[in-house]
Coordinates of C-alpha atoms in Angstrom, one line a residue:
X1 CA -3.8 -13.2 -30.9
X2 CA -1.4 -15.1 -29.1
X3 CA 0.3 -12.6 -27.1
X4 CA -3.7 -12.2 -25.7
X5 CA -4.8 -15.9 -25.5
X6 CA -1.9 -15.9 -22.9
X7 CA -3.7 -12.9 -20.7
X8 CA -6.9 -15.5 -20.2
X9 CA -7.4 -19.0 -17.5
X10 CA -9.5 -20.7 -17.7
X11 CA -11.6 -22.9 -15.0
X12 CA -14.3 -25.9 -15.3
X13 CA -17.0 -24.8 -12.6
X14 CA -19.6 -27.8 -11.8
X15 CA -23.0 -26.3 -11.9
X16 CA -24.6 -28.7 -9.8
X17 CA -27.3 -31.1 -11.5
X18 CA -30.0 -29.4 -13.4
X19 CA -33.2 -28.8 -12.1
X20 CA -35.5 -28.4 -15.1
X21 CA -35.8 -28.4 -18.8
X22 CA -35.1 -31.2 -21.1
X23 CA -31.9 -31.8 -19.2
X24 CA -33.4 -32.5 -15.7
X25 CA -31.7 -34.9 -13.2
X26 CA -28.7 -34.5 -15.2
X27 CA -25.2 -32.8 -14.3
X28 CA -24.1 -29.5 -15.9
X29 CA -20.5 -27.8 -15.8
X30 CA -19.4 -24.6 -17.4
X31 CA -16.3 -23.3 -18.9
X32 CA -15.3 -19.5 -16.8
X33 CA -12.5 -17.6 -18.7
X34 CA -10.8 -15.0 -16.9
X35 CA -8.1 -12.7 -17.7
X36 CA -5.0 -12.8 -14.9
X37 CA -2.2 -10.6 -14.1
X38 CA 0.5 -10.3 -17.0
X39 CA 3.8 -12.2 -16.1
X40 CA 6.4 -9.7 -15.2
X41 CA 8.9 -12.6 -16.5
X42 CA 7.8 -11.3 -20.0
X43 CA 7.2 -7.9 -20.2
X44 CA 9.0 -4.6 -18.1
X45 CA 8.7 -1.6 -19.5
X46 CA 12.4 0.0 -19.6
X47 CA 11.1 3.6 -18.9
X48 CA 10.0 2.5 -15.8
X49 CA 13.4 1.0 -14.4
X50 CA 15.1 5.0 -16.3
X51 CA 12.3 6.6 -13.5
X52 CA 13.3 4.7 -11.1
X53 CA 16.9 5.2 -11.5
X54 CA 16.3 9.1 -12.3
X55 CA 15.1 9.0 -8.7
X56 CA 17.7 7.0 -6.8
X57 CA 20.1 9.8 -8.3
X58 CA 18.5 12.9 -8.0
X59 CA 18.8 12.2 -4.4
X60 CA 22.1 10.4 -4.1
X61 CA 24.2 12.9 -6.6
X62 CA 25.4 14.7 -3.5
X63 CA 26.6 12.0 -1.4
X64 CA 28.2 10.5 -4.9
X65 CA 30.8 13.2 -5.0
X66 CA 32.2 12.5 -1.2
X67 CA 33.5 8.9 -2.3
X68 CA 35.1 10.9 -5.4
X69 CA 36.7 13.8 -3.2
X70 CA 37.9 11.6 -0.6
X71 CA 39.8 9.3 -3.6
X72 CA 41.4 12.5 -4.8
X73 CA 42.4 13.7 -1.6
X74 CA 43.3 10.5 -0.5
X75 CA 45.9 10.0 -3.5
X76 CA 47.2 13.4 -3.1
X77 CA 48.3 12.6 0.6
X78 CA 49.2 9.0 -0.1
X79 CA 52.2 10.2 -2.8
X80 CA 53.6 12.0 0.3
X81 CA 56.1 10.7 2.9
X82 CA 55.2 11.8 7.0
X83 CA 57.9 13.9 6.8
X84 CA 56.6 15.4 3.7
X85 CA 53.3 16.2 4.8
X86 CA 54.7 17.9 7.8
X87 CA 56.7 19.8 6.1
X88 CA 53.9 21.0 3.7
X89 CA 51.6 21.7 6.9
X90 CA 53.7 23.3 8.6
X91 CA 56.9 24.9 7.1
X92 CA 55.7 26.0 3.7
X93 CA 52.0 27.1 5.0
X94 CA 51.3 30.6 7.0
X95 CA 48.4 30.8 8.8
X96 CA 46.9 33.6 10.7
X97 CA 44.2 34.2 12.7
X98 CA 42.0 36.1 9.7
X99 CA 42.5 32.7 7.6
X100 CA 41.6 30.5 10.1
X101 CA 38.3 32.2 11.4
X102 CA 37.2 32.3 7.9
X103 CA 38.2 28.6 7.2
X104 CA 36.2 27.6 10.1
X105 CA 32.8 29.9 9.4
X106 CA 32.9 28.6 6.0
X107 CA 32.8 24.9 7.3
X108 CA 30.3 25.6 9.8
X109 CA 28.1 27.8 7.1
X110 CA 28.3 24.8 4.4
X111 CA 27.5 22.1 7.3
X112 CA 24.8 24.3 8.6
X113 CA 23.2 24.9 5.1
X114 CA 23.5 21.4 4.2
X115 CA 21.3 20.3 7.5
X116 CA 19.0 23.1 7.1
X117 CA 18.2 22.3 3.5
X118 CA 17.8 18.5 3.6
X119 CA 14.6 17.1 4.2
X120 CA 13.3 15.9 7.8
X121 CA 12.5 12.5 8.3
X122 CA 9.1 11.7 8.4
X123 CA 9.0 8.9 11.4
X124 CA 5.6 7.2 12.3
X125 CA 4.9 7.2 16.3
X126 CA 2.0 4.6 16.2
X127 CA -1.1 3.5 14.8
X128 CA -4.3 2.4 15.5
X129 CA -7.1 -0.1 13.9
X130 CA -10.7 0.4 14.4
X131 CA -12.1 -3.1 15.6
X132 CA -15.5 -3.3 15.1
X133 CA -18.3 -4.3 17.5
X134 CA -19.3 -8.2 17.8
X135 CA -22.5 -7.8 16.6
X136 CA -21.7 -7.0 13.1
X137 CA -19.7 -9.8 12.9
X138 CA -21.3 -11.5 10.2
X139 CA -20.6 -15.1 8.6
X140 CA -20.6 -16.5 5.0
X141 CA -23.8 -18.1 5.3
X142 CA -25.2 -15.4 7.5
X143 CA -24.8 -13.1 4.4
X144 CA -26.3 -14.9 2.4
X145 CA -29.4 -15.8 4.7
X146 CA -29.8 -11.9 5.7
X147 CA -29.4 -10.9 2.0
X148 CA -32.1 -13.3 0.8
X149 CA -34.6 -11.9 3.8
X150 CA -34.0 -8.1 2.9
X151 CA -35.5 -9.4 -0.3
X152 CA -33.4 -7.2 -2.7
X153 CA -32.1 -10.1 -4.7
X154 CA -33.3 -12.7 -6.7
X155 CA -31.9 -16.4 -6.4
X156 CA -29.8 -16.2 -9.2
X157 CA -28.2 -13.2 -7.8
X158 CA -27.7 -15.1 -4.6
X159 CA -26.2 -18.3 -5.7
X160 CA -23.7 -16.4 -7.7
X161 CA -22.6 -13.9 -4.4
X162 CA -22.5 -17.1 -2.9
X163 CA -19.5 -19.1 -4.9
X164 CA -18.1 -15.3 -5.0
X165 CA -17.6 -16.1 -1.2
X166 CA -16.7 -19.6 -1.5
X167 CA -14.0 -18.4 -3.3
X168 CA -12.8 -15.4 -1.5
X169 CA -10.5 -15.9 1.0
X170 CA -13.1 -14.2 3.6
X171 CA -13.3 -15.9 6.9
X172 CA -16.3 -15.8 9.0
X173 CA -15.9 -13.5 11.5
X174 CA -15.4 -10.0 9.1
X175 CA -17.9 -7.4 10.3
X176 CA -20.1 -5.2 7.8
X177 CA -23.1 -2.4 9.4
X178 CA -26.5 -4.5 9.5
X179 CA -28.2 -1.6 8.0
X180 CA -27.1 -3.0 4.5
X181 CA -29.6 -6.1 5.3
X182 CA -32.5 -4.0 6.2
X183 CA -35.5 -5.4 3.8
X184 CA -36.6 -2.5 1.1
X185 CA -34.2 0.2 2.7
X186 CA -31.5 2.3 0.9
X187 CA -28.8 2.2 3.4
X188 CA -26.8 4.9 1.4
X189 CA -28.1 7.1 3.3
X190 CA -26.1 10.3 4.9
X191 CA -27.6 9.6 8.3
X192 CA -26.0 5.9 7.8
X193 CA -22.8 6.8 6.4
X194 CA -22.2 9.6 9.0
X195 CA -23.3 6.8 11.9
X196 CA -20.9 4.3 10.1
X197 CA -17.6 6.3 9.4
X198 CA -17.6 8.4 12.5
X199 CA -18.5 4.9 14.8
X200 CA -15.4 3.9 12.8
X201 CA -13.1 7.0 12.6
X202 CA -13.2 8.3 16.1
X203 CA -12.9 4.7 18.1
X204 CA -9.4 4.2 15.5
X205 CA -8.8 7.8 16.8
X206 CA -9.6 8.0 20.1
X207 CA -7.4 4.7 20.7
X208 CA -4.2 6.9 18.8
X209 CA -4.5 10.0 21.0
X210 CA -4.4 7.6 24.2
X211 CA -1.3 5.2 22.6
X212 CA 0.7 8.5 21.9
X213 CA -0.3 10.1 24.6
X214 CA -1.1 13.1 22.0
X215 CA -3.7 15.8 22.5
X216 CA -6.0 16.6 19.2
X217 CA -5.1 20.5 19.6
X218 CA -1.1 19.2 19.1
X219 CA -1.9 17.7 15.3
X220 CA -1.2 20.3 13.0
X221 CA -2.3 18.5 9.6
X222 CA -4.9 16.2 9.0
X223 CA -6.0 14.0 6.4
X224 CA -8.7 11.6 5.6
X225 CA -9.5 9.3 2.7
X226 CA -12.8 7.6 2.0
X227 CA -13.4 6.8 -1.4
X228 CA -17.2 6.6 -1.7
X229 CA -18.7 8.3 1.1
X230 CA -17.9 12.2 0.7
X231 CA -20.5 14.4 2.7
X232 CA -20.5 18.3 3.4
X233 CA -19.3 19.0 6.2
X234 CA -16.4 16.6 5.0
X235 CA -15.0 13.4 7.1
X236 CA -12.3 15.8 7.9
X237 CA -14.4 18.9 9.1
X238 CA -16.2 16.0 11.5
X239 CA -13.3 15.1 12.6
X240 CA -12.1 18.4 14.0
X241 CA -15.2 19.5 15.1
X242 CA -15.6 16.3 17.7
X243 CA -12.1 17.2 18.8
X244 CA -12.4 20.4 18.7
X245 CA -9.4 20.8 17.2
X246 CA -6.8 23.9 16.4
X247 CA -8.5 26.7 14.4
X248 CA -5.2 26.9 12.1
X249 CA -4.8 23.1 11.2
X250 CA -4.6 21.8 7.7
X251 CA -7.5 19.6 6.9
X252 CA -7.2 17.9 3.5
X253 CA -10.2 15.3 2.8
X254 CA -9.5 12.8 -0.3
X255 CA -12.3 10.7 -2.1
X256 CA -13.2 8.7 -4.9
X257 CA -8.9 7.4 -5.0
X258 CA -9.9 4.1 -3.6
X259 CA -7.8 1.1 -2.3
X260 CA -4.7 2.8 -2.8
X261 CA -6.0 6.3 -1.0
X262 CA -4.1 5.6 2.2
X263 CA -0.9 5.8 1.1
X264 CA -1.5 8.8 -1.0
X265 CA -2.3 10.1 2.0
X266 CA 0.6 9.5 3.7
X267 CA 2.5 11.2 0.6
X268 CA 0.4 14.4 1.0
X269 CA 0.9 14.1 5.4
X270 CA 4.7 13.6 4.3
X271 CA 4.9 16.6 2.1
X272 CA 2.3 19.2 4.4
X273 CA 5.2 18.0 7.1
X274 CA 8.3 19.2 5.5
X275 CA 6.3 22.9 4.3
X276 CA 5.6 23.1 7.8
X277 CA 8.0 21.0 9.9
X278 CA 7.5 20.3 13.8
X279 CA 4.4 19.5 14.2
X280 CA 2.1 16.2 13.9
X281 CA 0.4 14.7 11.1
X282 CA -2.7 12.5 11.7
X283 CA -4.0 10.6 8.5
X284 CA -7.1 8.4 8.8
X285 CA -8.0 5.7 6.5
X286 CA -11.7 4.1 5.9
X287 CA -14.9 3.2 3.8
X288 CA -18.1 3.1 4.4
X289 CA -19.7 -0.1 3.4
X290 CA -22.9 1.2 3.5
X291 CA -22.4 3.1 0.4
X292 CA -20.3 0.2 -1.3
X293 CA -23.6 -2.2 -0.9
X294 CA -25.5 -2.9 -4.4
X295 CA -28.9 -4.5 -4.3
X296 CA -30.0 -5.2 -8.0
X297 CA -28.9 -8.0 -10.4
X298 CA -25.6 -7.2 -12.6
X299 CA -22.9 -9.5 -12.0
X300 CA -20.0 -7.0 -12.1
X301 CA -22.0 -5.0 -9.6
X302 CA -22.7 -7.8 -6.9
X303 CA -18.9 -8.3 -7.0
X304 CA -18.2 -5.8 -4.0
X305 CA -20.7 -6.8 -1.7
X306 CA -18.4 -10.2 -1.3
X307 CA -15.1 -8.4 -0.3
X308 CA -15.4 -5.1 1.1
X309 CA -16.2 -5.1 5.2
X310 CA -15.6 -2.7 7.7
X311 CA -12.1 -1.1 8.7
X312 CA -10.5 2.0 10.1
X313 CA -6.6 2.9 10.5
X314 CA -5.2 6.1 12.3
X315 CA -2.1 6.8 11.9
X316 CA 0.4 10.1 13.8
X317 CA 3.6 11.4 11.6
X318 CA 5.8 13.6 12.6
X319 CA 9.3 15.1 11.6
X320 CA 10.2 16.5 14.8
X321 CA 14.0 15.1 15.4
X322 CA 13.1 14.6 19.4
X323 CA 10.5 11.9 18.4
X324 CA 13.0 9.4 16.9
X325 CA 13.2 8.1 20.4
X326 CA 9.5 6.8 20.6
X327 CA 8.8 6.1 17.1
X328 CA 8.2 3.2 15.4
X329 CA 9.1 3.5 12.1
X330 CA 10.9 5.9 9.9
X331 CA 9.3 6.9 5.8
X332 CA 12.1 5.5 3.4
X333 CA 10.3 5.8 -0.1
X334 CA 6.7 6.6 -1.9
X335 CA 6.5 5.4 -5.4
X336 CA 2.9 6.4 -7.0
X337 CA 1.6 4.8 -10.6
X338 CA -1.2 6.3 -11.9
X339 CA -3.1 4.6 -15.3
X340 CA -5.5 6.6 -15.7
X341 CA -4.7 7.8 -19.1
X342 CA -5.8 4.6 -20.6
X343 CA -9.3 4.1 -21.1
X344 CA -9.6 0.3 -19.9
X345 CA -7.6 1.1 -16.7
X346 CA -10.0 4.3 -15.9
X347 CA -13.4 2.4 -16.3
X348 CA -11.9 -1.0 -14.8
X349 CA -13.8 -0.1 -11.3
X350 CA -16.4 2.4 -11.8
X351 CA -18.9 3.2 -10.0
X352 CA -22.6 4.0 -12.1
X353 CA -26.1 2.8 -11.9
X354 CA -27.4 -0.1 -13.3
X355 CA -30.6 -0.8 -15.7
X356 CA -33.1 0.1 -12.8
X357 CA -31.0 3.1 -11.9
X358 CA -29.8 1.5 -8.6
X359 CA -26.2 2.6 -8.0
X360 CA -23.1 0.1 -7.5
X361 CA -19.8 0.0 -8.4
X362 CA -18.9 -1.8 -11.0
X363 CA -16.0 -4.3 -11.0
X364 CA -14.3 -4.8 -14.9
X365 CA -13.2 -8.1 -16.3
X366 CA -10.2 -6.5 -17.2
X367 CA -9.4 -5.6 -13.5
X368 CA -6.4 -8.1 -13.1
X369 CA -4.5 -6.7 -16.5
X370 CA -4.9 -3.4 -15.7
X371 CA -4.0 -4.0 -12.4
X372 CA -0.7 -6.0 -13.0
X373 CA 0.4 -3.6 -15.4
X374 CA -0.1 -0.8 -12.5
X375 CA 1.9 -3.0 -10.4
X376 CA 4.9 -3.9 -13.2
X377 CA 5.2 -0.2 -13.6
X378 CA 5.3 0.0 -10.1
X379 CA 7.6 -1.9 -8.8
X380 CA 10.0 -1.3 -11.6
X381 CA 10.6 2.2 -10.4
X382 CA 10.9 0.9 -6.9
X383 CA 13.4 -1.5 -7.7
X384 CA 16.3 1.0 -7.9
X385 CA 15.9 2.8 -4.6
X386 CA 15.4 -0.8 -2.7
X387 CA 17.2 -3.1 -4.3
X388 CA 21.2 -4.6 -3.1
X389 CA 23.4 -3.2 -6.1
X390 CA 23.8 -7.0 -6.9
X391 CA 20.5 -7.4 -8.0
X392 CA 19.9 -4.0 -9.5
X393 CA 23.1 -4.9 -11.3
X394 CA 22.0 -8.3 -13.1
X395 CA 18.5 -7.0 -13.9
X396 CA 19.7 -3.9 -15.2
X397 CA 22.3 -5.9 -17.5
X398 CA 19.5 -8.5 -18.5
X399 CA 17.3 -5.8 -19.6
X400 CA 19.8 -4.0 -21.5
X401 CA 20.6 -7.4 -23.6
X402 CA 16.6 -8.2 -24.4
X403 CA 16.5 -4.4 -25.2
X404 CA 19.3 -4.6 -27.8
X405 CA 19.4 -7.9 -29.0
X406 CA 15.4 -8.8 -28.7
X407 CA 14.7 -12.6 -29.4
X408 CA 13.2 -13.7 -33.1
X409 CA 10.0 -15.7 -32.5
X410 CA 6.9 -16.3 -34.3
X411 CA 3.6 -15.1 -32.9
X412 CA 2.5 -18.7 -32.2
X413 CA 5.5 -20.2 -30.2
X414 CA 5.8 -19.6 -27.1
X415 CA 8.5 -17.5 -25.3
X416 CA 11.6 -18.9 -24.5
X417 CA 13.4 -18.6 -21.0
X418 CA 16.0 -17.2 -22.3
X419 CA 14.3 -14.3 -23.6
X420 CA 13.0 -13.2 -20.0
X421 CA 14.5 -10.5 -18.3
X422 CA 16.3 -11.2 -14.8
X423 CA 13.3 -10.3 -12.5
X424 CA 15.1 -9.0 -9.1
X425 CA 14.4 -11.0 -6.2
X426 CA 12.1 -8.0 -3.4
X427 CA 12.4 -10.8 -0.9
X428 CA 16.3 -9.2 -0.6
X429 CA 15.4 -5.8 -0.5
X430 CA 12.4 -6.4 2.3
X431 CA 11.6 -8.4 5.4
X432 CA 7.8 -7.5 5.7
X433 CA 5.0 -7.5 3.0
X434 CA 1.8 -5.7 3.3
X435 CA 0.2 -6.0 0.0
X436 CA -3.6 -4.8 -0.2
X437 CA -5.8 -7.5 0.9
X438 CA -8.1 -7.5 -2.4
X439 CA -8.8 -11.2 -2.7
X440 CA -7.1 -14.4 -2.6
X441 CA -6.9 -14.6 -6.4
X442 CA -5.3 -11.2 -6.5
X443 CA -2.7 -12.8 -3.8
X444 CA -2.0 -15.9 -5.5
X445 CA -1.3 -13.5 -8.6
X446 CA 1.1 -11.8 -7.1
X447 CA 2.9 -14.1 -5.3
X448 CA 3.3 -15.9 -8.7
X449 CA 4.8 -13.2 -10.4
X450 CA 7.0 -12.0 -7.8
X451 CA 8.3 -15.5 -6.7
X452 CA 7.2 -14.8 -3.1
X453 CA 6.7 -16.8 -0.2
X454 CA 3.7 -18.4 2.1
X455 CA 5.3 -16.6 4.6
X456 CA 5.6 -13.0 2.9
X457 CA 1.9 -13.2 2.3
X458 CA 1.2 -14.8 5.5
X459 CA 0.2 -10.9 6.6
X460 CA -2.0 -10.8 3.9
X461 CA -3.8 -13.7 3.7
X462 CA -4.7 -13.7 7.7
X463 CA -6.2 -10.1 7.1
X464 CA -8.3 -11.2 3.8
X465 CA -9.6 -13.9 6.3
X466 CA -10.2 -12.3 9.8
X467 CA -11.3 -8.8 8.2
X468 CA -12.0 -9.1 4.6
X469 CA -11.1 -6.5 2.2
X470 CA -11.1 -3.4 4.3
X471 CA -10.1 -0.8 1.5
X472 CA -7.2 1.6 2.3
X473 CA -7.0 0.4 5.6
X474 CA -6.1 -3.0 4.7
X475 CA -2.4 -2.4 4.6
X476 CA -2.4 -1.3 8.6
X477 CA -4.2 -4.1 9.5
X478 CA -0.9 -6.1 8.0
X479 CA 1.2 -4.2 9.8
X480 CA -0.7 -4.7 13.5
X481 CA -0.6 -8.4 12.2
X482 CA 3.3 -8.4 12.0
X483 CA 3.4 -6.4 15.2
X484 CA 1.4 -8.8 17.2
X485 CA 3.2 -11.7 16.2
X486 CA 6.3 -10.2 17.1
X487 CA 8.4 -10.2 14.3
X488 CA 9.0 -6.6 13.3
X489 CA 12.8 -5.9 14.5
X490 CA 15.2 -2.7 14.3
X491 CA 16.3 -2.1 11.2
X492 CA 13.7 -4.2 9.4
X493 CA 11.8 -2.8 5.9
X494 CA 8.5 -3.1 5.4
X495 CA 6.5 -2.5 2.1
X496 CA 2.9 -1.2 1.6
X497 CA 1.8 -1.8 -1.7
X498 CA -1.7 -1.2 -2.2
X499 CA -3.6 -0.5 -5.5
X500 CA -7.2 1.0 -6.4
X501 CA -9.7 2.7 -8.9
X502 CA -8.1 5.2 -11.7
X503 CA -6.2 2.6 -12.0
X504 CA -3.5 3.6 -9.4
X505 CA -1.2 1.7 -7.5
X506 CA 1.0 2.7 -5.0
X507 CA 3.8 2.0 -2.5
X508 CA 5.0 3.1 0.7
X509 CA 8.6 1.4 2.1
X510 CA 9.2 2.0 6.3
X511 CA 12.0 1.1 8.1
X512 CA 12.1 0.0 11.5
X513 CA 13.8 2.5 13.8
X514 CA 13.5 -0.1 16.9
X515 CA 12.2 -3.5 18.0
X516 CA 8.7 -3.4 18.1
X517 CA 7.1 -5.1 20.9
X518 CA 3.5 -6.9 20.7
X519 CA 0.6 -4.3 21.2
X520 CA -0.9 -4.0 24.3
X521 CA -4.0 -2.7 22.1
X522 CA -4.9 -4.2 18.9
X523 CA -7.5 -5.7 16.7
X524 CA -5.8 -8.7 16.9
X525 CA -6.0 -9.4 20.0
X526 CA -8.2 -12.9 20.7
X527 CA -7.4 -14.0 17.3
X528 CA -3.6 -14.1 16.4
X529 CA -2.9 -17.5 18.0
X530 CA -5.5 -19.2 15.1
X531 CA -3.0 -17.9 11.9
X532 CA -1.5 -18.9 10.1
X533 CA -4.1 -21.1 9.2
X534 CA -3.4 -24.9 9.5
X535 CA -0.9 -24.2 12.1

């Protein structure tokens, strides 16, 4: 009981003063419980952290044994005098020509297997993010005042979308399709989700093929995620047929993954690269908020109309070695969680219909548990490929002494700070954050439990503002915040960590190959100067 009394907050809300009944004229308050994100400080799973390390040496075992061979060699040689080693190389040691032609094939054989069988790196030439036209630009009082006039919700429904927004983090210039307000019209419509996405996907597009000076008919693979909107033709099949693209390229279309969707799509780019290296990848990220609107009365279903606007991100990979002159970035690490085998993580966004059959997606009150155990699991894997031996070193060690020697407490106390594990500082192992812009109590979460910064959020918080909660997209429109202020160097890592419906949550780790200078092109531009806010 008390291990789940410390899962819940709870908030005194003023209601405002009561309008009828036998309480008229008279103020009223109410007591919101919520459940929060676990504390990491309390609770890491140790099969996690074995992952993790499972796959920082499955890919290091190789260059482990150089360190080793070079020790043994190095002693060998170091017991010998110069004259001794002459003498050895020279006097006692016939060569001829047979020994030394197969000495030298050998090496060149076991260098040129070892560069042949490695895996390319996947670099990232440039991105693009769809900016949307001014006159969807739509304000926190204009929602509500053009939700009220399509007359598909009742007041209460209203007032409650409208502390929703209050409470958001949303700014008041994020953009949404005005067909969602139309009075008594279902905008989920295929004609309005094929107007919406392909407004969105080929302007993020078109502005990628112009940046890389790419044609479509050079991009070998392509892949696009949108979570709700899945037509046939696919997103994908539009795509190449308004490009009229290669008759031989690899179209993958993935839906229904949301938030996180991007960066799976990335991994599957990544991994259609290396089968079939030398060509470009082009992965495209969006939602259509047409099909994301709800119009009816349940709570849990109104939730998404407050945070998700419109966004698109294009992104071209490549692994061809000749490109790591223009590139941008360089793929480090993909770490994927997926939840989905518990039953309270599967349902915790879910998308159904309601008691008059109008479909929504519904938005658990367990979504910040689940979540933040998605996200422990997470970053615990991550924390061995990332993380400066020093710190894996004292986290590791602290985990092994709670494992072995766990603290004797009753139920009802509460923990002691000596029984937390050493929780690694990321700021070390990163200098850029893009963590999926979901809503400002979802940031404040996590830069509680992972003793971040203002600043390592500042990306964050200024995209939840300008944009709102633009799905998989979200962690782009970071990125082109980081780039426009300038402060993306060579040599600096940046995580994507982005999480969504299953319950997945992934994360993506680039490195800076060069200094990236501020976009001439970006959806930035006009706005950076006003964030931080209060700056």
């Amino acid at each position: 009981m008390a291990k789940e009394h410390a899962l819940l907050s709870t908030e005194i809300v003023n209601r405002g003063v009561e309008s009828s009944g036998p309480d008229a004229g008279s103020p009223t308050f109410s007591v919101r419980v919520r459940r929060r994100l676990p504390d990491f400080l309390q609770s890491v799973n140790l099969k996690y952290v074995k992952l993790g390390y499972h796959y920082m040496i499955s890919h290091g075992i190789y260059l482990m044994t150089l360190p080793v061979l070079i020790v043994i060699f190095g002693a060998e040689i170091g017991s010998l005098t110069k004259e001794e080693l002459w003498q050895k190389v020279w006097d006692e040691a016939s060569y001829d020509l047979a020994t030394v032609l197969a000495f030298f094939a050998v090496l060149v054989f076991t260098i040129s297997l070892y560069i042949t069988s490695r895996p390319r790196p996947v670099y990232l030439i440039d991105f693009a993010c769809y900016l949307p036209p001014e006159e969807n630009k739509v304000s926190k009082e204009e929602f509500i005042t053009l939700a009220r006039k399509s007359g598909k919700f009742d007041e209460a429904s209203l007032a409650f979308q409208s502390r929703i927004l209050q409470s958001s983090g949303l700014g008041d210039e994020t953009y949404m399709p005005r067909s969602v307000f139309a009075p008594g019209v279902n905008c989920a419509t295929m004609k309005e989700g094929r107007a919406e996405t392909s407004a969105a996907m080929f302007a993020a597009l078109d502005e990628l093929f112009e940046k890389c000076r790419v044609r479509p008919k050079d991009v070998s693979v392509l892949v696009v995620n949108c979570s709700l909107f899945n037509p046939t033709p696919s997103l994908s099949a539009m795509i190449v047929n308004h490009y009229k693209m290669r008759g031989n390229i690899l179209s993958y279309n993935l839906g229904g993954m949301g938030c996180s969707a991007g960066i799976i799509a990335v991994d599957l780019a990544r991994d259609m690269l290396q089968a079939n290296p030398g060509g470009y990848a082009v992965v495209v990220s969006t939602e259509a908020v047409s099909f994301t609107w709800y119009g009816g009365k349940r709570r849990s279903m109104l939730i998404p109309n407050c945070f998700f606007r419109s966004g698109c991100s294009a992104v071209l990979l490549s692994n061809r070695r000749r490109d790591f002159r223009r590139a941008k970035y360089r793929l480090e690490h993909i770490v994927r969680t997926h939840k989905g085998a518990d039953e309270r993580s599967f349902r915790s966004v879910y998308q159904e219909e309601d008691e008059e059959r109008i479909k929504g997606l519904s938005i658990s009150r367990d979504l910040l548990e689940v979540g933040g155990h998605a996200l422990k699991a997470n970053i615990t894997t991550l924390g061995p490929l990332v993380l400066p031996f020093s710190e894996q070193l004292l986290f590791f060690a602290a985990l092994l002494y709670r494992h072995f020697f766990p603290s004797k407490q009753s139920a009802a106390s509460p923990p002691a700070s000596t029984s937390a594990p050493y929780i690694p500082d990321y700021k070390r192992a990163f200098e850029h954050f893009c963590m999926h812009a979901a809503s400002r109590e979802v940031l404040d979460h996590l830069q509680r439990n992972l003793d971040l910064t203002d600043g390592n959020l500042e990306a964050s918080r200024a995209v939840l503002h300008r944009f709102g909660n633009t799905s998989s997209s979200s962690i782009w429109y970071e990125l082109a915040y980081l780039e426009s202020k300038g402060k993306v160097r060579a040599g600096d890592r940046v995580w994507q960590l982005a999480f969504g419906s299953g319950f997945k949550c992934n994360s993506a780790v680039w490195r800076a190959v060069r200094r990236v200078r501020k976009p001439t092109r970006s959806p930035w531009l006009g706005s950076i100067d006003r964030y931080p806010i209060g700056h």
